XYZ file of C-alpha atoms in Angstrom:
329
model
C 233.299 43.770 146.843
C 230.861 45.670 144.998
C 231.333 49.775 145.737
C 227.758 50.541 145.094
C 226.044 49.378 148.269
C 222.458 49.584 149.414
C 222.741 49.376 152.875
C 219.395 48.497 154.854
C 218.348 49.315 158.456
C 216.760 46.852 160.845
C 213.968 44.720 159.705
C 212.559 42.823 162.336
C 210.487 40.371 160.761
C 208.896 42.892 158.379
C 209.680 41.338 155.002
C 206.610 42.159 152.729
C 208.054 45.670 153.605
C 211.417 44.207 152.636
C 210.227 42.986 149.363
C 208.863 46.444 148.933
C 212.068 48.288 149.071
C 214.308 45.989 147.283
C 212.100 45.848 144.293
C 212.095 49.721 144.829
C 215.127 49.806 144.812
C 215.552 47.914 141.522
C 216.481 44.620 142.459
C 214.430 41.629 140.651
C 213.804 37.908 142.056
C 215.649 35.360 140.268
C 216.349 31.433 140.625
C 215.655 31.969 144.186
C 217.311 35.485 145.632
C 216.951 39.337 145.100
C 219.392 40.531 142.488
C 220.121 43.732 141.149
C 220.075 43.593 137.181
C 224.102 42.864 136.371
C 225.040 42.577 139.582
C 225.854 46.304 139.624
C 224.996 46.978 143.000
C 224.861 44.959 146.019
C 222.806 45.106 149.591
C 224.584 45.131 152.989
C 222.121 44.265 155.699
C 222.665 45.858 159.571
C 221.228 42.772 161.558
C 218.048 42.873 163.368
C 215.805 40.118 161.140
C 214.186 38.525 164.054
C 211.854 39.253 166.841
C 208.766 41.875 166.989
C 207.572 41.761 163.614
C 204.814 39.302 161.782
C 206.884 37.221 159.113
C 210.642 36.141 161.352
C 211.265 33.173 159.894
C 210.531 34.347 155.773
C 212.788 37.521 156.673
C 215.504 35.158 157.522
C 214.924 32.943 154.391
C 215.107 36.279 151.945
C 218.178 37.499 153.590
C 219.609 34.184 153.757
C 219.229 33.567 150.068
C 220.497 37.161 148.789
C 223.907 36.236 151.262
C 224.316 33.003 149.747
C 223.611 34.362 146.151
C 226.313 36.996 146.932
C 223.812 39.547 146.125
C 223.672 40.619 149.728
C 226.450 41.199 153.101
C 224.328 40.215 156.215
C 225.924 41.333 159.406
C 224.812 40.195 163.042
C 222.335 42.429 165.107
C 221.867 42.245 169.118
C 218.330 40.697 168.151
C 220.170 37.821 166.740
C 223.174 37.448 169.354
C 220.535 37.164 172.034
C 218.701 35.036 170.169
C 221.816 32.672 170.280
C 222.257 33.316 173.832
C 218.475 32.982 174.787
C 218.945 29.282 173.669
C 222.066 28.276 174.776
C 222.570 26.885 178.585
C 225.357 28.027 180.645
C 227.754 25.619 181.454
C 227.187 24.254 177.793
C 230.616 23.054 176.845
C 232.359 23.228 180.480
C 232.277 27.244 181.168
C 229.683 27.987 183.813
C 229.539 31.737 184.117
C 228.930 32.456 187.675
C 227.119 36.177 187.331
C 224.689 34.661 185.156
C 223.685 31.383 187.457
C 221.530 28.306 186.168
C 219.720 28.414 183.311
C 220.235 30.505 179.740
C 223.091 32.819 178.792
C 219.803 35.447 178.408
C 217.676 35.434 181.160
C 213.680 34.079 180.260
C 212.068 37.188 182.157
C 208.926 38.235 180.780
C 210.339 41.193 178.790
C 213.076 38.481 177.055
C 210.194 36.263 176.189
C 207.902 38.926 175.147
C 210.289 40.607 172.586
C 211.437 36.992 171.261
C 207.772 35.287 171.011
C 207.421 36.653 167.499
C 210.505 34.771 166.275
C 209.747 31.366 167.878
C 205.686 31.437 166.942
C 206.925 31.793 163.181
C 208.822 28.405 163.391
C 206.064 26.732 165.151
C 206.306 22.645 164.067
C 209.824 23.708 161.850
C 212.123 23.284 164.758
C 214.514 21.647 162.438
C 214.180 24.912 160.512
C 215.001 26.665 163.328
C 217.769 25.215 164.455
C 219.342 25.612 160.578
C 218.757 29.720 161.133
C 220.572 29.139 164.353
C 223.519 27.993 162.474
C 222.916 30.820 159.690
C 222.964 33.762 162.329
C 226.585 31.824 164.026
C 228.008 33.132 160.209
C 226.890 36.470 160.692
C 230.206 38.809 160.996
C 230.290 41.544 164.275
C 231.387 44.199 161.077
C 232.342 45.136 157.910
C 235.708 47.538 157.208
C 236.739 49.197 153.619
C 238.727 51.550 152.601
C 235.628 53.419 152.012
C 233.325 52.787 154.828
C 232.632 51.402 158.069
C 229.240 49.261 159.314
C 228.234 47.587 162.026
C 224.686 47.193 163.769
C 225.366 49.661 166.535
C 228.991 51.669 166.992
C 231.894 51.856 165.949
C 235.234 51.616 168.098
C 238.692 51.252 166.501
C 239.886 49.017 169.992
C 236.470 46.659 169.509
C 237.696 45.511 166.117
C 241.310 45.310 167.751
C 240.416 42.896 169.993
C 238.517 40.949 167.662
C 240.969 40.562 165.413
C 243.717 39.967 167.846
C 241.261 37.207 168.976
C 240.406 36.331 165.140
C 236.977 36.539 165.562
C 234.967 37.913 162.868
C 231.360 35.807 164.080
C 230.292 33.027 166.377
C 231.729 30.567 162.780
C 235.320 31.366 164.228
C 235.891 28.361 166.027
C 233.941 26.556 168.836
C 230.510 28.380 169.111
C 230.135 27.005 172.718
C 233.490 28.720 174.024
C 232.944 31.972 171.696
C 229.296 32.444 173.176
C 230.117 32.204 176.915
C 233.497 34.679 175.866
C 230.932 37.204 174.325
C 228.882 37.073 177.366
C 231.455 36.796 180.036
C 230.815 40.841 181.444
C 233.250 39.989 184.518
C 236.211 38.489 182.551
C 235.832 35.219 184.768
C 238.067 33.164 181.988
C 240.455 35.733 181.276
C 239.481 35.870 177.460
C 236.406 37.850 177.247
C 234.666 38.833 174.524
C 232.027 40.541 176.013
C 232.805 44.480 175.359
C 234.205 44.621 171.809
C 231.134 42.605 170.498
C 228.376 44.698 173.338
C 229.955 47.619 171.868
C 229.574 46.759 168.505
C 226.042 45.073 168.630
C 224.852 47.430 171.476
C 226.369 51.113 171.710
C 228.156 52.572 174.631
C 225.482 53.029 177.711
C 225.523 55.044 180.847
C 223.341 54.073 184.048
C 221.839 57.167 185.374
C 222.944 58.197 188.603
C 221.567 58.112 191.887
C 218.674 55.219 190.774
C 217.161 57.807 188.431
C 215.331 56.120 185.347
C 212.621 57.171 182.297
C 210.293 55.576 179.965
C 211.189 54.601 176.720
C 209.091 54.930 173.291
C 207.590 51.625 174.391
C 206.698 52.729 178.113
C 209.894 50.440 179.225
C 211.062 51.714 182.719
C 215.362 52.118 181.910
C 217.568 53.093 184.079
C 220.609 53.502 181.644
C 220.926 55.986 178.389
C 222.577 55.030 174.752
C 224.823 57.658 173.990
C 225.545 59.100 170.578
C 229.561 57.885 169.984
C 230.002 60.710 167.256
C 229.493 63.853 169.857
C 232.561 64.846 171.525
C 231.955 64.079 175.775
C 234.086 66.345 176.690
C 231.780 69.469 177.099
C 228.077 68.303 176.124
C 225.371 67.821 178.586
C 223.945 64.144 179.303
C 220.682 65.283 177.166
C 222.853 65.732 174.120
C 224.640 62.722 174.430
C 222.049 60.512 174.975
C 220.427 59.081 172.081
C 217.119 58.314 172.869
C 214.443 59.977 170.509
C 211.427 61.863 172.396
C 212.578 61.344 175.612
C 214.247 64.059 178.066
C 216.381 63.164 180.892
C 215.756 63.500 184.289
C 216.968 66.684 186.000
C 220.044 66.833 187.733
C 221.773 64.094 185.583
C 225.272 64.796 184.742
C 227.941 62.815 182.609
C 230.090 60.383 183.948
C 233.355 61.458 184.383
C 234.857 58.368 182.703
C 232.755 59.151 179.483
C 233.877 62.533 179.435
C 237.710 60.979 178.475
C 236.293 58.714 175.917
C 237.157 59.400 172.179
C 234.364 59.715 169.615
C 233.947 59.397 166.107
C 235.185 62.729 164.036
C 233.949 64.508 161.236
C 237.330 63.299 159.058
C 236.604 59.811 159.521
C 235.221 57.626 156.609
C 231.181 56.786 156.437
C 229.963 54.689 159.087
C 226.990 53.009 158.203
C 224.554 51.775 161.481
C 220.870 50.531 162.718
C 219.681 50.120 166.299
C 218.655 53.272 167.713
C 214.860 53.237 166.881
C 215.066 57.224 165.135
C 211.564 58.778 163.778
C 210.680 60.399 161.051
C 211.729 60.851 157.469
C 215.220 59.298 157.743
C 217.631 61.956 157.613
C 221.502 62.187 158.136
C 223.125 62.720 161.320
C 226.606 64.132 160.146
C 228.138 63.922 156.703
C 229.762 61.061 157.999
C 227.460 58.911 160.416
C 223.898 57.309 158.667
C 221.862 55.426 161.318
C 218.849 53.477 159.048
C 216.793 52.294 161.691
C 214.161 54.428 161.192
C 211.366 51.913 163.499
C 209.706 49.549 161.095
C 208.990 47.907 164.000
C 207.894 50.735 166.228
C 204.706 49.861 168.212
C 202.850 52.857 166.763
C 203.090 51.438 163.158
C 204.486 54.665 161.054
C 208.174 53.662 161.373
C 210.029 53.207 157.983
C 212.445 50.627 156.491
C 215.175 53.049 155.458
C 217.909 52.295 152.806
C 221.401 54.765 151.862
C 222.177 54.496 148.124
C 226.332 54.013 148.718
C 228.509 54.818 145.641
C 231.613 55.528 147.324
C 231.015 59.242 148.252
C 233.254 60.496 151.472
C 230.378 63.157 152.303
C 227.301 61.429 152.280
C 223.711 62.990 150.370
C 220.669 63.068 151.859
C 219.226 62.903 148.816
C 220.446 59.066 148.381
C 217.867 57.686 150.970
C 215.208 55.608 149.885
C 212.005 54.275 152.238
C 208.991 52.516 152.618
C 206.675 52.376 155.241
C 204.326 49.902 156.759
């Protein structure tokens, strides 16, 4: 593949920002796709096109269109995974998972429906439509590996893509999506052949629930009563408010680590770039480590001065701040 790579944060339905940075960023519309003149560089996308913002199902077209022009790498986002999962009924193809009871793999609370309405009111009377994106999203891959870099929507773990492979799974496209889906959401291992961390750790981050029922508000005012941690800070000695990775909020006192988390490995300064969306960061995007660029920057934020963040990759082992490019809404 290409080794100058534009790599793009979540979008979330925001594509006239979209169209904004690509043409930004050079690339030109031709016989039906975004191109970049001589095919000299290439876009990887970091999943999250659906849900919250105002244009779902043209999002989906343009990055659809760039993937199947080969002008574009489109990996899967949790947004899309529980898009699959929202729709699919348990028991569907003989494997009733018993945690989860009747109904959906995702659960239809209000929240669930809330956060998806955006995606299913853009495909109002085009269910046929919709069911064709379905199948798209099924192709999306769980992550992308080079010699170079690494990227994936959330984190990266060397055992998650060990399992996968072992498994050969590389997206819900690797064999019957029925089995795979229940597999990836199969938390208690009923069948023996879950799925469910390597792909929650890849599409989701590591997590830890606060202890003794303790909880906070997130940036949207959403009661949670477990933290995403940063995977690239060393457990071992750090306090639970720098691991967690949630931006403007401060734990509640008295909160320590788990002591399981404290063993866990983390991602080093030696390793190779990682390239990642997901965690809803403010601000003028910005590097986290030479090594670790998160480009979900809120597009979608409800206070409407997030950015859709890009890294200009040409192969460099110590990344430049210099190389991001942004627009906002």
């Amino acid at each position: 593949m290409n080794t100058s790579i534009d790599f793009i944060g979540d979008i979330h339905g925001h594509c006239e920002c979209l169209k904004s940075l690509l043409k930004k960023l050079g690339y030109e519309e031709s016989a039906g796709a975004f191109r970049y003149p001589g095919n000299e560089r290439m876009v990887v996308f970091l999943g999250d096109y659906v849900d919250r913002g105002p244009n779902v199902r043209t999002t989906l077209n343009l990055v659809r269109a760039m993937r199947d022009a080969g002008s574009a790498i489109a990996l899967m986002g949790n947004h899309e995974f529980n898009m699959l999962s929202f729709w699919q009924k348990n028991g569907t193809g003989g494997r009733y998972l018993e945690k989860i009871g009747p109904g959906y793999l995702r659960e239809h609370t209000f929240n669930k429906v809330a956060v998806h309405s955006k995606t299913v009111s853009d495909f109002v009377g085009r269910k046929d439509e919709f069911k064709e994106m379905q199948e798209f999203a099924k192709t999306l891959p769980f992550y992308l590996e080079t010699d170079l870099f690494r990227a994936q929507h959330a984190s990266f773990h060397p055992r998650a893509l060990e399992l996968l492979k072992a498994a050969g799974v590389t997206c819900f496209a690797d064999g019957s999506f029925d089995e795979l889906i229940v597999r990836a959401n199969d938390e208690d291992n009923q069948f023996g052949d879950s799925l469910f961390w390597p792909i929650d750790m890849l599409l989701k981050g590591p997590e830890m629930e606060l202890p003794n029922h303790q909880f906070f508000f997130d940036g949207e005012n959403v009661k949670r009563f477990r933290t995403r941690l940063r995977w690239w800070v060393d457990p071992a000695k750090a306090s639970l408010q720098e691991l967690s990775l949630q931006p403007g909020v401060t734990m509640p006192e008295g909160c320590d680590v788990d002591p399981e988390i404290r063993e866990r490995s983390f991602y080093g300064e030696n390793e190779r770039p990682v390239f990642f969306g997901h965690y809803w960061l403010t601000g003028e995007p910005r590097l986290i480590r030479h090594n670790v660029c998160c480009l979900d920057f809120s597009i979608a934020g409800h206070l409407g001065n997030g950015r859709l963040a890009c890294y200009r990759f040409d192969g460099e082992q110590q990344l430049d701040e210099s190389k991001f490019v942004w627009v906002g809404r």
